[in-house]
PDB file of C-alpha atoms in Angstrom:
ATOM      1  CA  UNK A  60      90.411  99.178 122.769  1.00 43.00           C
ATOM      2  CA  UNK A  61      91.148 102.358 124.490  1.00 55.00           C
ATOM      3  CA  UNK A  62      88.066 104.309 123.076  1.00 49.00           C
ATOM      4  CA  UNK A  63      86.033 101.225 123.950  1.00 48.00           C
ATOM      5  CA  UNK A  64      87.422 100.928 127.442  1.00 60.00           C
ATOM      6  CA  UNK A  65      86.726 104.726 127.728  1.00 57.00           C
ATOM      7  CA  UNK A  66      83.223 104.470 126.875  1.00 53.00           C
ATOM      8  CA  UNK A  67      82.299 101.333 129.005  1.00 57.00           C
ATOM      9  CA  UNK A  68      83.800 103.161 132.026  1.00 63.00           C
ATOM     10  CA  UNK A  69      81.743 106.307 130.999  1.00 63.00           C
ATOM     11  CA  UNK A  70      78.626 104.025 130.980  1.00 58.00           C
ATOM     12  CA  UNK A  71      79.586 102.362 134.296  1.00 62.00           C
ATOM     13  CA  UNK A  72      80.067 105.736 135.832  1.00 65.00           C
ATOM     14  CA  UNK A  73      76.759 107.207 134.747  1.00 62.00           C
ATOM     15  CA  UNK A  74      74.830 104.021 135.624  1.00 56.00           C
ATOM     16  CA  UNK A  75      73.505 103.499 131.848  1.00 52.00           C
ATOM     17  CA  UNK A  76      74.389  99.643 131.940  1.00 45.00           C
ATOM     18  CA  UNK A  77      71.794  99.100 134.359  1.00 42.00           C
ATOM     19  CA  UNK A  78      68.882  98.325 132.054  1.00 39.00           C
ATOM     20  CA  UNK A  79      69.884  95.210 129.968  1.00 41.00           C
ATOM     21  CA  UNK A  80      66.495  95.229 128.482  1.00 38.00           C
ATOM     22  CA  UNK A  81      67.296  98.141 126.305  1.00 35.00           C
ATOM     23  CA  UNK A  82      70.756  96.735 125.366  1.00 37.00           C
ATOM     24  CA  UNK A  83      69.415  93.876 123.907  1.00 35.00           C
ATOM     25  CA  UNK A  84      66.560  95.717 122.165  1.00 44.00           C
ATOM     26  CA  UNK A  85      69.236  97.565 119.914  1.00 44.00           C
ATOM     27  CA  UNK A  86      67.175  99.567 117.665  1.00 43.00           C
ATOM     28  CA  UNK A  87      65.150 101.308 120.305  1.00 46.00           C
ATOM     29  CA  UNK A  88      66.121 104.351 122.541  1.00 42.00           C
ATOM     30  CA  UNK A  89      68.377 103.786 125.415  1.00 44.00           C
ATOM     31  CA  UNK A  90      70.584 101.268 123.380  1.00 46.00           C
ATOM     32  CA  UNK A  91      74.421 101.047 124.967  1.00 48.00           C
ATOM     33  CA  UNK A  92      77.720  99.374 124.048  1.00 52.00           C
ATOM     34  CA  UNK A  93      76.311  96.068 125.002  1.00 53.00           C
ATOM     35  CA  UNK A  94      73.642  96.454 122.100  1.00 64.00           C
ATOM     36  CA  UNK A  95      76.184  95.695 119.043  1.00 69.00           C
ATOM     37  CA  UNK A  96      78.123  93.009 120.971  1.00 76.00           C
ATOM     38  CA  UNK A  97      75.225  90.837 122.027  1.00 74.00           C
ATOM     39  CA  UNK A  98      73.420  91.311 118.243  1.00 77.00           C
ATOM     40  CA  UNK A  99      74.483  88.754 115.786  1.00 81.00           C
ATOM     41  CA  UNK A 100      73.736  91.291 112.597  1.00 80.00           C
ATOM     42  CA  UNK A 101      76.267  93.394 114.224  1.00 83.00           C
ATOM     43  CA  UNK A 102      79.129  90.832 114.079  1.00 87.00           C
ATOM     44  CA  UNK A 103      78.036  89.715 110.593  1.00 85.00           C
ATOM     45  CA  UNK A 104      78.312  93.131 109.306  1.00 86.00           C
ATOM     46  CA  UNK A 105      81.681  93.963 111.194  1.00 89.00           C
ATOM     47  CA  UNK A 106      83.188  90.563 109.834  1.00 90.00           C
ATOM     48  CA  UNK A 107      81.843  91.213 106.167  1.00 89.00           C
ATOM     49  CA  UNK A 108      83.309  94.745 106.103  1.00 90.00           C
ATOM     50  CA  UNK A 109      86.442  93.503 107.826  1.00 92.00           C
ATOM     51  CA  UNK A 110      86.727  90.846 104.994  1.00 92.00           C
ATOM     52  CA  UNK A 111      86.187  93.703 102.380  1.00 92.00           C
ATOM     53  CA  UNK A 112      88.927  95.833 103.548  1.00 93.00           C
ATOM     54  CA  UNK A 113      91.273  92.696 104.127  1.00 94.00           C
ATOM     55  CA  UNK A 114      91.170  92.181 100.362  1.00 93.00           C
ATOM     56  CA  UNK A 115      91.212  95.841  99.560  1.00 92.00           C
ATOM     57  CA  UNK A 116      94.228  96.292 101.542  1.00 93.00           C
ATOM     58  CA  UNK A 117      95.939  93.382  99.827  1.00 93.00           C
ATOM     59  CA  UNK A 118      95.152  94.227  96.387  1.00 92.00           C
ATOM     60  CA  UNK A 119      96.446  97.869  97.054  1.00 91.00           C
ATOM     61  CA  UNK A 120      99.840  96.680  98.509  1.00 91.00           C
ATOM     62  CA  UNK A 121     100.681  93.442  96.364  1.00 92.00           C
ATOM     63  CA  UNK A 122      99.127  93.904  93.073  1.00 91.00           C
ATOM     64  CA  UNK A 123     101.866  95.942  91.326  1.00 90.00           C
ATOM     65  CA  UNK A 124     104.474  93.331  92.459  1.00 91.00           C
ATOM     66  CA  UNK A 125     102.148  90.490  91.599  1.00 92.00           C
ATOM     67  CA  UNK A 126     101.449  91.740  87.910  1.00 91.00           C
ATOM     68  CA  UNK A 127     105.364  92.762  87.386  1.00 90.00           C
ATOM     69  CA  UNK A 128     106.102  89.015  88.213  1.00 90.00           C
ATOM     70  CA  UNK A 129     103.892  87.355  85.780  1.00 89.00           C
ATOM     71  CA  UNK A 130     105.367  89.643  83.065  1.00 87.00           C
ATOM     72  CA  UNK A 131     103.579  92.810  82.984  1.00 90.00           C
ATOM     73  CA  UNK A 132     105.729  96.077  82.469  1.00 90.00           C
ATOM     74  CA  UNK A 133     106.229  98.062  85.552  1.00 88.00           C
ATOM     75  CA  UNK A 134     104.093 101.100  84.295  1.00 90.00           C
ATOM     76  CA  UNK A 135     101.274  98.853  83.377  1.00 89.00           C
ATOM     77  CA  UNK A 136     101.553  97.044  86.940  1.00 88.00           C
ATOM     78  CA  UNK A 137     101.451 100.382  88.739  1.00 88.00           C
ATOM     79  CA  UNK A 138      98.631 101.919  86.498  1.00 91.00           C
ATOM     80  CA  UNK A 139      96.333  98.869  87.477  1.00 91.00           C
ATOM     81  CA  UNK A 140      96.341 100.160  90.942  1.00 89.00           C
ATOM     82  CA  UNK A 141      95.464 103.777  89.871  1.00 89.00           C
ATOM     83  CA  UNK A 142      92.750 102.050  87.679  1.00 90.00           C
ATOM     84  CA  UNK A 143      91.732  99.986  90.726  1.00 90.00           C
ATOM     85  CA  UNK A 144      91.114 103.191  92.831  1.00 87.00           C
ATOM     86  CA  UNK A 145      89.371 105.147  90.412  1.00 88.00           C
ATOM     87  CA  UNK A 146      86.674 102.508  89.581  1.00 87.00           C
ATOM     88  CA  UNK A 147      85.581 102.730  92.903  1.00 85.00           C
ATOM     89  CA  UNK A 148      83.766 105.789  92.112  1.00 85.00           C
ATOM     90  CA  UNK A 149      81.192 103.810  90.207  1.00 84.00           C
ATOM     91  CA  UNK A 150      80.051 101.657  92.894  1.00 84.00           C
ATOM     92  CA  UNK A 151      80.398 104.147  95.404  1.00 84.00           C
ATOM     93  CA  UNK A 152      77.673 106.180  93.486  1.00 85.00           C
ATOM     94  CA  UNK A 153      75.489 103.276  92.453  1.00 87.00           C
ATOM     95  CA  UNK A 154      75.328 100.943  95.509  1.00 87.00           C
ATOM     96  CA  UNK A 155      73.713 103.322  98.143  1.00 83.00           C
ATOM     97  CA  UNK A 156      70.708 104.227  95.636  1.00 84.00           C
ATOM     98  CA  UNK A 157      70.350 100.591  94.396  1.00 85.00           C
ATOM     99  CA  UNK A 158      70.498  99.165  97.891  1.00 82.00           C
ATOM    100  CA  UNK A 159      67.922 101.262  99.402  1.00 79.00           C
ATOM    101  CA  UNK A 160      65.373 100.215  96.788  1.00 82.00           C
ATOM    102  CA  UNK A 161      65.987  96.714  97.016  1.00 80.00           C
ATOM    103  CA  UNK A 162      63.828  94.187  98.979  1.00 75.00           C
ATOM    104  CA  UNK A 163      66.731  91.821  99.611  1.00 75.00           C
ATOM    105  CA  UNK A 164      69.793  94.272 100.220  1.00 74.00           C
ATOM    106  CA  UNK A 165      72.014  91.300 100.996  1.00 76.00           C
ATOM    107  CA  UNK A 166      72.258  90.616  97.241  1.00 82.00           C
ATOM    108  CA  UNK A 167      74.672  93.190  97.160  1.00 83.00           C
ATOM    109  CA  UNK A 168      76.975  90.921  99.463  1.00 82.00           C
ATOM    110  CA  UNK A 169      76.592  88.074  97.260  1.00 85.00           C
ATOM    111  CA  UNK A 170      77.632  90.059  94.008  1.00 88.00           C
ATOM    112  CA  UNK A 171      80.395  91.449  95.889  1.00 88.00           C
ATOM    113  CA  UNK A 172      81.845  87.964  96.826  1.00 88.00           C
ATOM    114  CA  UNK A 173      81.186  86.587  93.007  1.00 91.00           C
ATOM    115  CA  UNK A 174      83.349  89.654  91.774  1.00 92.00           C
ATOM    116  CA  UNK A 175      86.011  88.794  94.475  1.00 92.00           C
ATOM    117  CA  UNK A 176      85.965  85.243  93.560  1.00 93.00           C
ATOM    118  CA  UNK A 177      86.247  85.811  89.841  1.00 93.00           C
ATOM    119  CA  UNK A 178      89.260  88.462  90.436  1.00 93.00           C
ATOM    120  CA  UNK A 179      91.208  86.054  92.470  1.00 94.00           C
ATOM    121  CA  UNK A 180      90.614  82.983  90.514  1.00 94.00           C
ATOM    122  CA  UNK A 181      91.442  84.936  87.547  1.00 92.00           C
ATOM    123  CA  UNK A 182      94.813  86.448  89.090  1.00 91.00           C
ATOM    124  CA  UNK A 183      95.738  82.669  90.035  1.00 91.00           C
ATOM    125  CA  UNK A 184      95.038  80.794  86.776  1.00 92.00           C
ATOM    126  CA  UNK A 185      95.010  83.617  83.990  1.00 87.00           C
ATOM    127  CA  UNK A 186      96.780  86.511  84.981  1.00 86.00           C
ATOM    128  CA  UNK A 187      98.483  87.169  81.692  1.00 83.00           C
ATOM    129  CA  UNK A 188      97.037  87.702  78.207  1.00 79.00           C
ATOM    130  CA  UNK A 189      96.322  91.556  78.600  1.00 81.00           C
ATOM    131  CA  UNK A 190      93.349  91.154  80.604  1.00 87.00           C
ATOM    132  CA  UNK A 191      94.813  92.517  83.909  1.00 88.00           C
ATOM    133  CA  UNK A 192      92.194  95.388  83.461  1.00 91.00           C
ATOM    134  CA  UNK A 193      89.350  93.212  83.769  1.00 92.00           C
ATOM    135  CA  UNK A 194      90.558  91.404  86.784  1.00 91.00           C
ATOM    136  CA  UNK A 195      91.101  94.494  88.428  1.00 92.00           C
ATOM    137  CA  UNK A 196      87.668  95.850  87.571  1.00 92.00           C
ATOM    138  CA  UNK A 197      86.084  92.666  89.314  1.00 93.00           C
ATOM    139  CA  UNK A 198      88.494  93.251  92.080  1.00 92.00           C
ATOM    140  CA  UNK A 199      87.431  96.866  92.585  1.00 91.00           C
ATOM    141  CA  UNK A 200      83.743  95.850  92.212  1.00 89.00           C
ATOM    142  CA  UNK A 201      84.130  93.346  94.944  1.00 89.00           C
ATOM    143  CA  UNK A 202      84.421  96.358  97.232  1.00 89.00           C
ATOM    144  CA  UNK A 203      80.869  97.508  96.460  1.00 90.00           C
ATOM    145  CA  UNK A 204      80.154  95.900  99.784  1.00 88.00           C
ATOM    146  CA  UNK A 205      81.978  98.645 101.705  1.00 87.00           C
ATOM    147  CA  UNK A 206      79.274 101.406 100.619  1.00 86.00           C
ATOM    148  CA  UNK A 207      76.684  98.795 101.006  1.00 85.00           C
ATOM    149  CA  UNK A 208      77.863  98.468 104.514  1.00 84.00           C
ATOM    150  CA  UNK A 209      77.302 102.107 105.299  1.00 82.00           C
ATOM    151  CA  UNK A 210      73.687 102.071 103.880  1.00 83.00           C
ATOM    152  CA  UNK A 211      73.027  98.880 106.055  1.00 82.00           C
ATOM    153  CA  UNK A 212      73.935 100.512 109.029  1.00 82.00           C
ATOM    154  CA  UNK A 213      71.358 103.161 108.788  1.00 80.00           C
ATOM    155  CA  UNK A 214      68.849 100.447 107.432  1.00 78.00           C
ATOM    156  CA  UNK A 215      69.189  98.478 110.528  1.00 74.00           C
ATOM    157  CA  UNK A 216      68.780 101.074 113.111  1.00 76.00           C
ATOM    158  CA  UNK A 217      66.077 103.478 114.220  1.00 77.00           C
ATOM    159  CA  UNK A 218      67.734 106.009 116.244  1.00 76.00           C
ATOM    160  CA  UNK A 219      70.847 108.151 116.099  1.00 77.00           C
ATOM    161  CA  UNK A 220      72.406 106.449 119.072  1.00 76.00           C
ATOM    162  CA  UNK A 221      71.817 102.892 117.587  1.00 75.00           C
ATOM    163  CA  UNK A 222      73.511 104.022 114.335  1.00 78.00           C
ATOM    164  CA  UNK A 223      76.399 105.407 115.988  1.00 79.00           C
ATOM    165  CA  UNK A 224      76.702 102.332 118.236  1.00 81.00           C
ATOM    166  CA  UNK A 225      76.420  99.783 115.388  1.00 84.00           C
ATOM    167  CA  UNK A 226      78.795 101.819 113.214  1.00 84.00           C
ATOM    168  CA  UNK A 227      81.551 102.078 115.804  1.00 85.00           C
ATOM    169  CA  UNK A 228      81.414  98.580 116.899  1.00 86.00           C
ATOM    170  CA  UNK A 229      81.524  97.227 113.165  1.00 88.00           C
ATOM    171  CA  UNK A 230      84.016  99.617 111.781  1.00 89.00           C
ATOM    172  CA  UNK A 231      86.550  98.661 114.850  1.00 89.00           C
ATOM    173  CA  UNK A 232      85.968  95.122 114.281  1.00 91.00           C
ATOM    174  CA  UNK A 233      86.416  95.385 110.793  1.00 91.00           C
ATOM    175  CA  UNK A 234      89.542  97.416 110.930  1.00 92.00           C
ATOM    176  CA  UNK A 235      90.983  94.865 113.340  1.00 93.00           C
ATOM    177  CA  UNK A 236      90.481  92.063 110.774  1.00 93.00           C
ATOM    178  CA  UNK A 237      91.633  94.262 108.006  1.00 93.00           C
ATOM    179  CA  UNK A 238      95.115  95.027 109.573  1.00 92.00           C
ATOM    180  CA  UNK A 239      95.922  91.804 109.438  1.00 93.00           C
ATOM    181  CA  UNK A 240      95.556  91.363 105.787  1.00 92.00           C
ATOM    182  CA  UNK A 241      98.880  92.699 104.446  1.00 93.00           C
ATOM    183  CA  UNK A 242     100.860  91.056 107.289  1.00 94.00           C
ATOM    184  CA  UNK A 243      99.469  87.692 106.605  1.00 95.00           C
ATOM    185  CA  UNK A 244      99.844  88.227 102.838  1.00 94.00           C
ATOM    186  CA  UNK A 245     103.353  89.069 103.274  1.00 93.00           C
ATOM    187  CA  UNK A 246     104.050  86.396 105.738  1.00 94.00           C
ATOM    188  CA  UNK A 247     102.998  83.813 103.162  1.00 94.00           C
ATOM    189  CA  UNK A 248     104.885  85.388 100.512  1.00 93.00           C
ATOM    190  CA  UNK A 249     108.155  85.526 102.243  1.00 93.00           C
ATOM    191  CA  UNK A 250     107.808  81.804 103.553  1.00 92.00           C
ATOM    192  CA  UNK A 251     106.667  80.345 100.212  1.00 91.00           C
ATOM    193  CA  UNK A 252     108.259  82.674  97.787  1.00 91.00           C
ATOM    194  CA  UNK A 253     105.283  82.316  95.875  1.00 91.00           C
ATOM    195  CA  UNK A 254     102.130  84.465  95.430  1.00 92.00           C
ATOM    196  CA  UNK A 255      99.689  81.461  95.057  1.00 91.00           C
ATOM    197  CA  UNK A 256      99.512  80.606  98.701  1.00 93.00           C
ATOM    198  CA  UNK A 257      98.413  84.190  99.824  1.00 94.00           C
ATOM    199  CA  UNK A 258      96.054  84.411  96.913  1.00 93.00           C
ATOM    200  CA  UNK A 259      94.644  81.175  97.937  1.00 93.00           C
ATOM    201  CA  UNK A 260      94.044  82.763 101.343  1.00 94.00           C
ATOM    202  CA  UNK A 261      92.361  85.678  99.717  1.00 92.00           C
ATOM    203  CA  UNK A 262      90.319  83.143  97.803  1.00 92.00           C
ATOM    204  CA  UNK A 263      89.062  81.779 101.073  1.00 92.00           C
ATOM    205  CA  UNK A 264      88.402  85.191 102.536  1.00 90.00           C
ATOM    206  CA  UNK A 265      86.350  86.216  99.664  1.00 86.00           C
ATOM    207  CA  UNK A 266      83.924  83.015 100.626  1.00 81.00           C
TER     208      UNK A 266
END
């Protein structure tokens, strides 16, 4: 909030908020703080990356405890977090290249949602059986939306100022959403003494 407030004060002081036409036409030169706030795509990107980080933070925080509870050895449960982090290298290298060549880049978002749904449903209904590594793979590849988001910021803007504006707004909104993830998960876990309600929450966020 403080950086946004300081930026707004600077814009008002320099008189750059006078031209509302340039604010609405986001991708043109002269875009300002209001460009992102008034652009639906900016909100969509911010909420999308926020949901991705929301799930990512929850997996990193609670996955070992959940796997231990359903019967995996502690060493195996902890190694799944390491695997989760390592697998991220795959989509981080592939998605930006693939996305720049796709006619419909939002297919990446749909594929990401499908991976999240598969992972969460499997963790709820089939967490045992030695397939934890597979569900961790799907959970990690759901994060392909994050490098995809970085590419879309550049694809949806024409100027450096526009890219900076859009990136600042969406990542701020995204982290505000994501920061509530472990808190809500922990609240539901402590309140119900079960992992099912917080996992159902993650399932809804995946949608």
